[in-house]
PDB file of C-alpha atoms and ligand atoms in Angstrom:
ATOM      1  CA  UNK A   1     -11.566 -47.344  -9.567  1.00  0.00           C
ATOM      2  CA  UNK A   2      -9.146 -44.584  -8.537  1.00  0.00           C
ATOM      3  CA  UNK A   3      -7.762 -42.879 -11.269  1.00  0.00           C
ATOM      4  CA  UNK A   4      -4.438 -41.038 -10.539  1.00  0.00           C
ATOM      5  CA  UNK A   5      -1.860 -38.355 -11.949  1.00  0.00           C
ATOM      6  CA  UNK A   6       1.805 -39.732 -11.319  1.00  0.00           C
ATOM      7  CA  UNK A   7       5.218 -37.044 -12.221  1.00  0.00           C
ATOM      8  CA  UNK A   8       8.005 -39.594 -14.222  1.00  0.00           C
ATOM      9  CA  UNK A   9      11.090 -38.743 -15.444  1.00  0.00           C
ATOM     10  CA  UNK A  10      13.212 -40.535 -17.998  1.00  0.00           C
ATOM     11  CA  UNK A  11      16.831 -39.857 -16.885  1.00  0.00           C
ATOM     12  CA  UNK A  12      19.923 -38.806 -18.500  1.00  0.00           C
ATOM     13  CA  UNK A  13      21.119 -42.675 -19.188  1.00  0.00           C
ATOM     14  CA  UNK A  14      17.954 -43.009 -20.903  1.00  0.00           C
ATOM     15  CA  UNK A  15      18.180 -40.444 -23.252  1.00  0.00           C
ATOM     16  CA  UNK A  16      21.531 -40.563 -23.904  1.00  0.00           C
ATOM     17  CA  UNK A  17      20.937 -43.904 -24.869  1.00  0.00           C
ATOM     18  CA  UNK A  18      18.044 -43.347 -27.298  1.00  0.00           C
ATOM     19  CA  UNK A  19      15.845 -45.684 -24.548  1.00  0.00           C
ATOM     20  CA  UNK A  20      12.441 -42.843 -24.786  1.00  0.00           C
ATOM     21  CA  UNK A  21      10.762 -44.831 -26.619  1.00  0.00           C
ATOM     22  CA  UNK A  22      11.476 -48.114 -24.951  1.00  0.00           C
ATOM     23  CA  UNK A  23      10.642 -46.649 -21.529  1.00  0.00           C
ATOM     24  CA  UNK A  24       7.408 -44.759 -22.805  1.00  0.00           C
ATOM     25  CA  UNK A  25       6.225 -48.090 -24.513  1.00  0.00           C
ATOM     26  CA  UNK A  26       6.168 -49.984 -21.144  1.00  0.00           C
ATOM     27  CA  UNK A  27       4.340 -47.619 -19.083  1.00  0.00           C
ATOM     28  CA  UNK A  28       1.578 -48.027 -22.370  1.00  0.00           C
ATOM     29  CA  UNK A  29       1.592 -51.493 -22.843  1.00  0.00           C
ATOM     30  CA  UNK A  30       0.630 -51.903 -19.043  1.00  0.00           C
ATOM     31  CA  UNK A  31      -2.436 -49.163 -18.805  1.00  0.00           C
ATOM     32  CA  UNK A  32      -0.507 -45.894 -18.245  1.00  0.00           C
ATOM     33  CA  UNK A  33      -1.063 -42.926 -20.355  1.00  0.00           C
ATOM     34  CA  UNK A  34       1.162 -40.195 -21.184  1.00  0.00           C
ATOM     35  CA  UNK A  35      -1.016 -37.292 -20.406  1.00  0.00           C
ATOM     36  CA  UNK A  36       2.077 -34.629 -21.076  1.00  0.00           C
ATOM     37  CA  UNK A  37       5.448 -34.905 -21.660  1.00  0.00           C
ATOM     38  CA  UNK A  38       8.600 -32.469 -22.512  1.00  0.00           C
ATOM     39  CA  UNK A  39      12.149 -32.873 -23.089  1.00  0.00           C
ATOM     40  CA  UNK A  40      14.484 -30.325 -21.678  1.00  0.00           C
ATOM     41  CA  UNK A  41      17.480 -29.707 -19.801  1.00  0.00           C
ATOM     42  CA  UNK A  42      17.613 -29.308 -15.938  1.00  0.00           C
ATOM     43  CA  UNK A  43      19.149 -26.269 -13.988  1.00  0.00           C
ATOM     44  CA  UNK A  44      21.340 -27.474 -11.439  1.00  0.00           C
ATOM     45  CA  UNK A  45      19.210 -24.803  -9.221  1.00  0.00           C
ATOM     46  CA  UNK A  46      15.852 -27.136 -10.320  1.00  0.00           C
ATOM     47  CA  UNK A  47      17.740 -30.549 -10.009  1.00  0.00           C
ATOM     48  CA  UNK A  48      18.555 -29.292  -6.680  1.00  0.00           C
ATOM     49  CA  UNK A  49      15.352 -27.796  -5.923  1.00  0.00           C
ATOM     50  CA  UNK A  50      13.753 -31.363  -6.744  1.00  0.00           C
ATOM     51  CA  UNK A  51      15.640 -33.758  -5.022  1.00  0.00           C
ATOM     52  CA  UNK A  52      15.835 -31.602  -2.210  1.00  0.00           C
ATOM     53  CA  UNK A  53      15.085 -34.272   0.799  1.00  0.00           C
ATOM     54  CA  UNK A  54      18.166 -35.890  -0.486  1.00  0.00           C
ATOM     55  CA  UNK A  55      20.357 -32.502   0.466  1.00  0.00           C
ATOM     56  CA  UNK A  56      21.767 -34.313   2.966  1.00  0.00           C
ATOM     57  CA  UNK A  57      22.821 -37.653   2.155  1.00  0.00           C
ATOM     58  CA  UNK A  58      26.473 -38.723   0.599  1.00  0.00           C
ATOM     59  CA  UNK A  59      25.366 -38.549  -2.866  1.00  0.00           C
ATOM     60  CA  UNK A  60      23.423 -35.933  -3.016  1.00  0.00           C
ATOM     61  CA  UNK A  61      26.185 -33.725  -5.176  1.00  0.00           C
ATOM     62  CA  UNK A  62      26.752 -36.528  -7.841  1.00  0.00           C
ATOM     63  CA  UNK A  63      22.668 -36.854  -8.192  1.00  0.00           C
ATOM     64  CA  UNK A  64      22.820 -33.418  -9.258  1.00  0.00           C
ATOM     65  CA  UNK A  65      25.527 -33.322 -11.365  1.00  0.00           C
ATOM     66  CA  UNK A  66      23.830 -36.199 -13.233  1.00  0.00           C
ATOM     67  CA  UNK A  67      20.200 -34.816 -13.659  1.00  0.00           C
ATOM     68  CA  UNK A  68      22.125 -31.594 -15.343  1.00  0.00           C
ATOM     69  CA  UNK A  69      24.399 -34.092 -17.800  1.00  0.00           C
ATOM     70  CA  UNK A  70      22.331 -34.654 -20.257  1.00  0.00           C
ATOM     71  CA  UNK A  71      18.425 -33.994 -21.721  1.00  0.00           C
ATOM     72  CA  UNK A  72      15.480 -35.385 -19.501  1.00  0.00           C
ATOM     73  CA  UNK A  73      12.253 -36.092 -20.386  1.00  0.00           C
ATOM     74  CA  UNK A  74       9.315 -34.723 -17.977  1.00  0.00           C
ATOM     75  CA  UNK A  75       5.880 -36.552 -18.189  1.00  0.00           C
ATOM     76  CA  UNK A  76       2.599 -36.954 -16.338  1.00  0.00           C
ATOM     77  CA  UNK A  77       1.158 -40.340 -16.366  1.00  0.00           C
ATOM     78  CA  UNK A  78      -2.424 -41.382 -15.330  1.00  0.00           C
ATOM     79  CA  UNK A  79      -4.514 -44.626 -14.578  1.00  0.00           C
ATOM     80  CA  UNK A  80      -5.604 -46.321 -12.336  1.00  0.00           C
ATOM     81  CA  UNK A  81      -3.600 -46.596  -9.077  1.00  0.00           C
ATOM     82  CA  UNK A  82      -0.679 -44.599 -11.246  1.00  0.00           C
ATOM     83  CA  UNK A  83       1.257 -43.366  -8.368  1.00  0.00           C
ATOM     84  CA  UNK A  84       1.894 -47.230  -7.316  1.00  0.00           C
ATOM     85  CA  UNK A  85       1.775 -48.751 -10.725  1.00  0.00           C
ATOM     86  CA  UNK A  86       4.039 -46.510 -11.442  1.00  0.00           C
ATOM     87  CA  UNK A  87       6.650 -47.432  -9.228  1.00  0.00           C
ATOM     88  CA  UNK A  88       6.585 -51.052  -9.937  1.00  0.00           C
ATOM     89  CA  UNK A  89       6.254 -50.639 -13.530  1.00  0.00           C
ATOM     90  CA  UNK A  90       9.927 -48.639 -12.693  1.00  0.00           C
ATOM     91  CA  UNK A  91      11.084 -51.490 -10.345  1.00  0.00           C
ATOM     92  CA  UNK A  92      13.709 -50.933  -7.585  1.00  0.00           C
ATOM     93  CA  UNK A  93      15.793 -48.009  -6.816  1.00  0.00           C
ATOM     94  CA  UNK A  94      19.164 -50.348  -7.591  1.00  0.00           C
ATOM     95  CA  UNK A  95      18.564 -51.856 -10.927  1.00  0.00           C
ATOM     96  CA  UNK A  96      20.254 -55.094  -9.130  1.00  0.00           C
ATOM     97  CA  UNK A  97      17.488 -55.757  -7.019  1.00  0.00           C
ATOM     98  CA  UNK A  98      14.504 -54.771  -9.138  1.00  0.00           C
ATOM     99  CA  UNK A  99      12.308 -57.523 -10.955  1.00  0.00           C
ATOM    100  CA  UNK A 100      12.713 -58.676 -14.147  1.00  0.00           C
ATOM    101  CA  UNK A 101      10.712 -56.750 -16.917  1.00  0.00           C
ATOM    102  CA  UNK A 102      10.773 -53.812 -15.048  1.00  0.00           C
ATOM    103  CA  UNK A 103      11.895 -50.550 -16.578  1.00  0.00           C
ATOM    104  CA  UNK A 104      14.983 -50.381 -13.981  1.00  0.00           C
ATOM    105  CA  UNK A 105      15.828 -53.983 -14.549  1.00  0.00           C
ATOM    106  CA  UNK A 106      15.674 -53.900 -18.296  1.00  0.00           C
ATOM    107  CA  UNK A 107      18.054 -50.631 -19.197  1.00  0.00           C
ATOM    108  CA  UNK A 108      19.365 -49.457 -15.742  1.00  0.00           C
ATOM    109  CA  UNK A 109      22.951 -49.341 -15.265  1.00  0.00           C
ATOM    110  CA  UNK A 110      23.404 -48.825 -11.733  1.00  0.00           C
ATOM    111  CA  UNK A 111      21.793 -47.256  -8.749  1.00  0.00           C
ATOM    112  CA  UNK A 112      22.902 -43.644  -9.652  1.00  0.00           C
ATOM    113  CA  UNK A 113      22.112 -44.263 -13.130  1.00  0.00           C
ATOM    114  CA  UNK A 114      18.758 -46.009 -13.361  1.00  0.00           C
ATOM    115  CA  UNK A 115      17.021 -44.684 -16.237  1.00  0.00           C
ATOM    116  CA  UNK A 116      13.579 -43.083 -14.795  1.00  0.00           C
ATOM    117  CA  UNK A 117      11.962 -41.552 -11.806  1.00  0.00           C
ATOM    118  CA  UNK A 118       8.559 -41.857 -10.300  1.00  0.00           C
ATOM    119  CA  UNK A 119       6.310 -39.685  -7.431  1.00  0.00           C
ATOM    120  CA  UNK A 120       6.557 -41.722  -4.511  1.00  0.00           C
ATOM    121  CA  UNK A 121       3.232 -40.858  -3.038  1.00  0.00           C
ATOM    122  CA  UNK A 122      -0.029 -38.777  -4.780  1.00  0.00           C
ATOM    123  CA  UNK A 123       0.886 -35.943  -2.282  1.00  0.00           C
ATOM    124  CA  UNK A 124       4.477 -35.748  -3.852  1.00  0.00           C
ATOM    125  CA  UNK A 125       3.054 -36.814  -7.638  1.00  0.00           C
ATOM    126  CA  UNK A 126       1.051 -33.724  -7.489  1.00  0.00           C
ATOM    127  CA  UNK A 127       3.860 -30.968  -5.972  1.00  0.00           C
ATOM    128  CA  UNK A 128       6.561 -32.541  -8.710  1.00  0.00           C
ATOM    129  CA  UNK A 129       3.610 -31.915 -11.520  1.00  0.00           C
ATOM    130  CA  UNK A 130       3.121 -28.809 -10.380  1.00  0.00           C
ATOM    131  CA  UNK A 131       6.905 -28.324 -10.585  1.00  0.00           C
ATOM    132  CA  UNK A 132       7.172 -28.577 -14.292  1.00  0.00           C
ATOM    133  CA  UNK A 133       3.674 -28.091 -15.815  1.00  0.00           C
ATOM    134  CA  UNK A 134       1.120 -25.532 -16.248  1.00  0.00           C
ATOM    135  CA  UNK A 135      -2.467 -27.041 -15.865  1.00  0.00           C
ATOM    136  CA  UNK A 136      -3.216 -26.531 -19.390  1.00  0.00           C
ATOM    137  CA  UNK A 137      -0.412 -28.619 -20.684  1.00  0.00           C
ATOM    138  CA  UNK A 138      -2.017 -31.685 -18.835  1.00  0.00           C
ATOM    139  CA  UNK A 139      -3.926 -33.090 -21.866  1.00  0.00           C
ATOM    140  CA  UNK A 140      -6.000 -36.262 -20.516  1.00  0.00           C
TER     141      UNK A 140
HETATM  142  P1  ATP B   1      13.524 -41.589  -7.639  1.00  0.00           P
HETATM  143  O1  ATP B   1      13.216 -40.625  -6.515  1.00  0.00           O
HETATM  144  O2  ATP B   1      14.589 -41.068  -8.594  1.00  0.00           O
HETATM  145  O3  ATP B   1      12.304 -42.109  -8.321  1.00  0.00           O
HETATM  146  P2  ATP B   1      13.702 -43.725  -5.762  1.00  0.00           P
HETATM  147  O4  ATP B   1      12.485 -43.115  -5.140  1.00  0.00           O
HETATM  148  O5  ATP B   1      13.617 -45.166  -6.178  1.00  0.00           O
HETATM  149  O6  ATP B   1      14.188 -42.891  -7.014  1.00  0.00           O
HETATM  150  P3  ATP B   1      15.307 -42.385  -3.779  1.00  0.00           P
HETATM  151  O7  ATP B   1      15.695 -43.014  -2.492  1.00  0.00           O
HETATM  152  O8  ATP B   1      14.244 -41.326  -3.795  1.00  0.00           O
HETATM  153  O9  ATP B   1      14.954 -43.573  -4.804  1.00  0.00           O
HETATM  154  O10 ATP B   1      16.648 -41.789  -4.417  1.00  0.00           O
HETATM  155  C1  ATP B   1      16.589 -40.792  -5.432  1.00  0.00           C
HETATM  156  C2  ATP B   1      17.661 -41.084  -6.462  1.00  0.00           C
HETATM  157  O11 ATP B   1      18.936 -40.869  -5.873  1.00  0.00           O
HETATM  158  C3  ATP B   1      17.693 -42.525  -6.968  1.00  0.00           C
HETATM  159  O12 ATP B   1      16.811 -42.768  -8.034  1.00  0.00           O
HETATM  160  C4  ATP B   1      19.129 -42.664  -7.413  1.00  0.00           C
HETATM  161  O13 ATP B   1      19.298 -42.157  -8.731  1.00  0.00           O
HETATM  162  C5  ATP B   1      19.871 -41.788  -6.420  1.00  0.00           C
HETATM  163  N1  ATP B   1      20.415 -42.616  -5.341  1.00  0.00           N
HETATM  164  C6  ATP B   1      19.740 -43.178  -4.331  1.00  0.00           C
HETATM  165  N2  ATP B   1      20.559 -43.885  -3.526  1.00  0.00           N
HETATM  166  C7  ATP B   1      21.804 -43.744  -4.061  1.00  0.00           C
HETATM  167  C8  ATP B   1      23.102 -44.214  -3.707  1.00  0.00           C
HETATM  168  N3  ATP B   1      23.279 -45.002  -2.627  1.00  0.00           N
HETATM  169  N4  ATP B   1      24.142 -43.864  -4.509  1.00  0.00           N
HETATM  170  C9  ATP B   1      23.981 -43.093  -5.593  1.00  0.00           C
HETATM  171  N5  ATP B   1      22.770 -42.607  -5.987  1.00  0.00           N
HETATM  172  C10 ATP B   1      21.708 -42.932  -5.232  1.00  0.00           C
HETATM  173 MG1   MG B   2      12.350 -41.046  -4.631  1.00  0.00          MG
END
């Protein structure tokens, strides 16, 4: 059994929408806990600190301007496997194409705006942790 740290974000659609809860309750009802978690506002100089390997692609601009719109919520979730569970508890990237029940499939609204994000590998989970929480606010 490996049990992992994964970095998640619930995105600006998602809060705007009052969706926390919602979102929070699926990565719960399917083994993940929330280990920490804080609300707050992103910098544009930390949104573009963060999605920094995207600096270059078309996008890249509007992604920013979105993380900054509204309130996000930063958590850490652990279980088993949590980087990957993670990601297909979120779905895919395009709320189109993602499966049904997923988080991305259930409340996304489009590619740009699609509700949560999730570390992509454990190398990445634990930089983006690292990014927005002291060690002593990880409470397992
Ligand atoms: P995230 O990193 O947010 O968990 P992801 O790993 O599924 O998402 P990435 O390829 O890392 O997808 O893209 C980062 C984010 O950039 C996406 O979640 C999405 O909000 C935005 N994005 C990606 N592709 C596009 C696009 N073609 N047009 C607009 N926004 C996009
Ligand atoms: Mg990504």
């Amino acid at each position: 059994m490996t049990i992992q740290r994964t970095f998640s974000i619930i995105k600006p659609d998602a809060t705007k929408r009052n969706l926390t809860g919602k979102i929070n309750a699926k990565f719960e009802e399917q083994g993940l806990r929330i280990v920490a978690q804080k609300r707050l506002r992103m910098s544009r100089l930390q949104a573009q600190a963060f999605y920094a390997v995207h600096k270059e692609r078309p996008f890249f601009g509007e992604l920013v301007e979105y993380m900054v719109s509204e309130p996000v919520i930063v958590q850490v979730l652990e279980g088993e496997n949590a980087v990957l569970k993670n990601r297909e508890i979120m779905g895919a990237t395009d709320p189109k194409k993602a499966d049904k029940g997923t988080i991305r499939a259930e409340f996304g609204i489009d590619i740009g705006n699609n509700s949560v994000h999730g570390s992509d590998s454990e190398e990445n989970a634990a930089i983006e942790i690292a990014y927005f929480f002291s060690g002593l606010e990880l409470v397992g």
